[in-house]
Amino acid sequence: MTNSVLVCGSMAFDTIAVFEGRFKEHILADRIHSLSVSFLVPSMRKEYGGCSGNIAYSMQLLGGKPVPVATVGEDAGEYLERLQGLGIDVSRIKTIPETFTAQCFITTDLDDNQITAFHPGAMAFAAQNDVTGATAAWAIVAPDAKEGMFAHAERLNKSGIPFIFDLGQAMPLFDRDDLERMLKMAQALTVNDYEASVVEQRTGRSIEDIARDLIAVVVTRGAEGATLYTEGKTTQIAPVRAAQVVDPTGCGDSQRGGLLYGLTCGWSWEDSCRLGNVMGALKIASRGPQNYAPSRAEIDAVLHATYGIHLPA
């Protein structure tokens, strides 16, 4: 069986600008009804992002075989070239004519407040990217357009390809019925601790109860590691000490990349979660979701030092 992974999710450009002041000094409460402000942003950077791209990047660092399944616009040439240059298979990325790739424009101030504008662009057409006929050991349905997430889940389910449901930033889009519908098709669920509490509240079911109907549920807890629910057992996955904490953006995606790579290697869920923790800790030490670049040997060293296991040869 192929050990590739279909990574269904968004691909996006993130433009981050820094205003060297404070929004509260320029946005006046008594004038909010006729707001017109302009911020000089001398510092700006553009990042490659989106859940599909970020997860694929993490897997590629480990030597995995990610296959991103995403929709992009006509402006995505540089992103596709980057992925190809890394050796990532882009055959399942669909370009939507006369659209832009999804883009997030974020302006932050000196108090770390943010003003964000998001343009979904080609992401709105995610359901058009049909994975029928694809083969893979695993897949993940990560945040994307809601219709696209369901379309991918239904096609994967029909094809018999096991997949992980990654709720993430799509959380506001899913009500109780949506969650239950997705969980009936998925083999596993990944959420952070806040998302887990929201899932419990919306479904009226505990994570332990949800896990009984799945192969596994993984709840990430940042600096506290993760909790794995599988085979009726609850296992705490110890955290990895990060060299430094710079930027959490994309840490969840990097964790998913490590988790999926472990599963394609035939590892247990526990060891796969450990590798996921390593990737998240390495990512958080760099700014942006795809700027960390440890060698496979460096990843292996952290994995062995923390958990006493090695990457496969």
XYZ file of C-alpha atoms in Angstrom:
313
model
C 0.000 0.000 0.000
C 1.196 3.488 -0.742
C 2.358 5.422 2.304
C 1.300 8.783 0.893
C -1.124 11.064 2.744
C -3.843 13.169 1.132
C -3.669 16.513 2.934
C -7.040 18.163 2.317
C -7.230 21.760 3.461
C -6.563 25.369 2.646
C -3.576 26.971 0.974
C -3.116 30.659 1.585
C -0.807 33.627 1.650
C -0.507 35.456 4.973
C 0.562 39.099 4.866
C 1.561 40.369 8.305
C 2.202 44.070 8.892
C 3.330 45.739 12.122
C 1.985 49.140 13.167
C 4.512 50.763 15.484
C 1.839 52.293 17.656
C -1.363 51.349 19.443
C -4.758 51.023 17.790
C -6.506 52.354 20.893
C -4.799 55.718 20.434
C -6.281 56.103 16.946
C -9.653 54.350 17.148
C -11.795 56.688 19.238
C -14.861 55.213 20.884
C -16.995 58.326 20.299
C -16.160 58.287 16.559
C -16.592 54.558 15.927
C -19.786 55.187 13.935
C -17.756 56.935 11.211
C -14.471 55.092 11.381
C -11.756 56.156 8.950
C -8.199 55.379 10.024
C -4.916 54.701 8.296
C -1.882 52.994 9.800
C 1.706 53.324 8.564
C 3.259 49.835 8.636
C 7.004 50.054 7.981
C 7.452 46.340 8.745
C 5.677 43.736 6.615
C 6.252 40.135 5.600
C 4.479 37.620 3.403
C 4.245 34.003 4.510
C 3.236 30.777 2.822
C 0.377 29.301 4.838
C -2.893 27.419 4.878
C -3.416 24.124 6.691
C -2.761 21.898 3.674
C 0.506 23.632 2.834
C 1.681 23.740 6.449
C 0.933 20.071 7.180
C 2.569 18.978 3.921
C 5.658 21.045 4.775
C 5.959 19.360 8.184
C 5.637 15.889 6.670
C 8.184 16.671 3.980
C 10.785 17.651 6.590
C 10.445 14.113 7.953
C 10.769 12.463 4.560
C 7.061 11.681 4.215
C 4.897 11.672 1.106
C 2.272 14.380 1.549
C -0.086 15.119 -1.331
C -1.797 18.482 -0.736
C -5.428 18.624 -1.866
C -6.302 22.290 -2.164
C -7.642 24.987 -4.468
C -5.547 28.022 -5.348
C -5.869 31.055 -7.566
C -3.934 32.214 -10.586
C -1.466 34.014 -8.300
C -0.208 30.779 -6.709
C 2.682 30.144 -9.090
C 5.388 30.999 -6.567
C 3.763 28.809 -3.903
C 3.472 25.830 -6.258
C 7.096 26.285 -7.337
C 8.161 26.333 -3.699
C 6.336 23.074 -2.949
C 7.723 21.415 -6.072
C 11.200 22.581 -5.120
C 10.776 20.819 -1.790
C 9.792 17.614 -3.595
C 6.102 17.790 -2.669
C 3.582 16.301 -5.107
C 1.323 19.148 -6.328
C -0.769 17.056 -8.723
C -3.865 17.330 -6.507
C -3.749 21.129 -6.187
C -6.400 22.664 -8.413
C -6.053 26.178 -9.836
C -9.347 28.054 -10.101
C -9.319 30.515 -13.041
C -9.943 34.197 -12.377
C -9.502 33.917 -8.618
C -6.866 34.791 -6.050
C -5.428 32.272 -3.619
C -6.952 32.655 -0.154
C -5.240 35.520 1.623
C -5.134 36.777 5.171
C -4.066 40.361 5.845
C -3.068 40.913 9.467
C -2.004 44.205 11.041
C -0.701 44.048 14.604
C 0.128 46.875 17.014
C 2.623 47.157 19.845
C 0.116 45.606 22.276
C -0.254 42.541 19.988
C -3.795 43.537 19.065
C -4.741 42.466 15.548
C -6.948 43.734 12.752
C -7.472 40.961 10.216
C -9.104 40.771 6.804
C -9.552 37.367 5.153
C -10.296 36.811 1.475
C -11.275 33.165 0.799
C -10.757 33.409 -2.966
C -10.162 30.009 -4.540
C -10.756 28.268 -1.212
C -14.490 28.777 -1.749
C -14.276 26.240 -4.599
C -12.627 23.482 -2.523
C -15.496 21.057 -3.154
C -14.598 21.039 -6.868
C -11.267 19.328 -6.123
C -12.343 15.693 -6.397
C -10.054 13.082 -4.781
C -12.073 10.162 -6.155
C -9.682 7.537 -7.504
C -6.748 8.607 -5.342
C -4.904 6.094 -3.176
C -3.271 6.801 0.175
C -2.478 5.188 3.491
C -4.118 8.065 5.362
C -5.761 11.407 4.735
C -6.615 14.438 6.810
C -9.546 16.787 6.356
C -8.175 20.046 7.731
C -9.793 23.511 7.855
C -11.054 24.682 4.474
C -14.362 25.850 3.055
C -17.079 23.940 4.926
C -18.585 22.497 1.746
C -15.141 21.395 0.666
C -14.453 19.673 3.969
C -17.648 17.646 3.696
C -17.028 16.855 0.025
C -13.533 15.547 0.830
C -14.810 13.540 3.801
C -17.578 11.909 1.795
C -15.264 11.007 -1.087
C -12.579 9.630 1.225
C -15.188 7.626 3.109
C -16.569 6.197 -0.127
C -13.036 5.323 -1.295
C -12.207 3.562 1.959
C -9.291 5.876 2.792
C -9.083 6.466 6.574
C -8.909 10.116 7.545
C -8.371 12.392 10.511
C -10.882 15.187 11.046
C -8.976 18.332 12.055
C -11.498 20.929 13.245
C -9.129 23.845 13.861
C -10.126 27.278 12.580
C -13.236 25.803 10.956
C -14.769 25.418 14.424
C -17.234 28.345 14.094
C -18.702 26.751 10.951
C -19.714 23.446 12.567
C -22.857 23.046 14.648
C -23.906 19.888 16.492
C -25.327 18.124 13.441
C -22.283 19.035 11.333
C -19.900 17.627 13.929
C -21.834 14.393 14.302
C -22.051 13.993 10.527
C -18.289 14.404 10.149
C -17.452 12.151 13.093
C -19.495 9.317 11.574
C -17.197 9.343 8.529
C -13.830 9.987 10.226
C -11.519 7.462 11.853
C -9.856 9.979 14.172
C -10.233 13.510 15.523
C -7.567 16.098 16.338
C -8.378 19.225 18.341
C -6.656 21.545 20.800
C -7.917 21.731 24.361
C -10.195 24.725 23.701
C -11.683 23.112 20.604
C -12.239 19.918 22.586
C -14.356 21.799 25.118
C -16.392 23.379 22.307
C -16.960 19.967 20.683
C -18.152 18.595 24.018
C -20.494 21.534 24.518
C -21.975 21.388 21.022
C -22.423 17.621 20.854
C -23.382 17.102 24.467
C -20.837 14.271 24.590
C -17.528 13.926 26.399
C -14.299 13.442 24.453
C -14.024 9.994 26.042
C -17.451 9.102 24.661
C -16.600 10.449 21.205
C -13.364 8.428 21.228
C -15.302 5.182 21.687
C -16.649 5.521 18.160
C -13.251 6.353 16.609
C -9.817 4.787 16.377
C -8.352 7.737 18.277
C -8.833 11.292 19.493
C -5.815 13.543 20.026
C -6.173 16.689 22.151
C -3.138 18.970 21.984
C -2.398 21.111 25.042
C 0.451 23.400 23.984
C 3.267 23.465 26.514
C 1.512 20.716 28.477
C 1.860 18.146 25.685
C -1.167 16.197 24.484
C -3.778 13.673 25.562
C -4.463 10.562 23.490
C -7.738 8.658 23.711
C -7.598 5.277 21.991
C -8.715 1.692 22.634
C -10.629 2.801 25.717
C -7.502 4.233 27.333
C -6.376 7.779 28.080
C -2.654 8.464 27.705
C -0.870 11.692 28.558
C 1.848 12.545 26.036
C 4.627 14.476 27.759
C 5.557 17.827 26.175
C 8.757 18.702 24.347
C 10.689 21.660 25.704
C 10.972 24.281 22.952
C 14.327 25.999 22.450
C 12.408 29.283 22.500
C 8.831 30.453 22.079
C 8.623 32.837 19.129
C 5.375 32.283 17.214
C 2.637 29.660 17.673
C 1.233 30.194 14.165
C 1.078 26.826 12.394
C 2.097 24.741 15.425
C -1.056 22.651 15.183
C -0.373 21.960 11.525
C 3.221 20.937 12.223
C 1.937 18.582 14.924
C -0.478 17.003 12.425
C 2.386 16.486 9.998
C 4.396 14.566 12.591
C 1.376 12.543 13.669
C 0.551 11.501 10.106
C 4.137 10.626 9.296
C 4.282 8.346 12.325
C 1.072 6.601 11.305
C 2.350 5.983 7.757
C 5.451 4.385 9.292
C 3.248 1.922 11.151
C 3.937 3.530 14.535
C 1.540 3.382 17.454
C -0.702 6.371 18.066
C 1.308 7.140 21.192
C 4.657 7.339 19.388
C 3.060 9.219 16.482
C 1.744 11.799 18.962
C 5.216 12.106 20.427
C 6.636 12.906 17.020
C 3.832 15.431 16.541
C 4.878 17.146 19.772
C 8.470 17.341 18.539
C 7.423 19.020 15.286
C 5.239 21.531 17.134
C 8.082 22.435 19.503
C 10.500 22.927 16.612
C 8.017 25.128 14.758
C 7.222 27.417 17.674
C 10.868 28.527 17.793
C 10.516 30.178 14.349
C 8.334 32.999 13.077
C 5.789 32.002 10.438
C 4.310 28.568 9.681
C 6.889 27.327 7.154
C 10.210 28.933 8.103
C 11.535 26.283 10.482
C 13.888 23.924 8.676
C 15.500 21.350 10.970
C 17.287 18.475 9.308
C 15.926 14.979 9.763
C 18.921 14.248 12.014
C 18.083 17.239 14.202
C 14.459 16.113 14.486
C 15.629 12.619 15.406
C 17.938 14.010 18.091
C 15.095 15.878 19.806
C 12.807 12.846 19.503
C 15.383 10.553 21.079
C 16.403 12.992 23.805
C 12.778 13.526 24.858
C 11.176 10.130 24.339
C 14.008 7.640 23.782
C 12.875 6.638 20.286
C 14.325 7.207 16.826
C 12.897 8.016 13.414
C 12.852 5.032 11.063
C 16.016 4.653 9.016
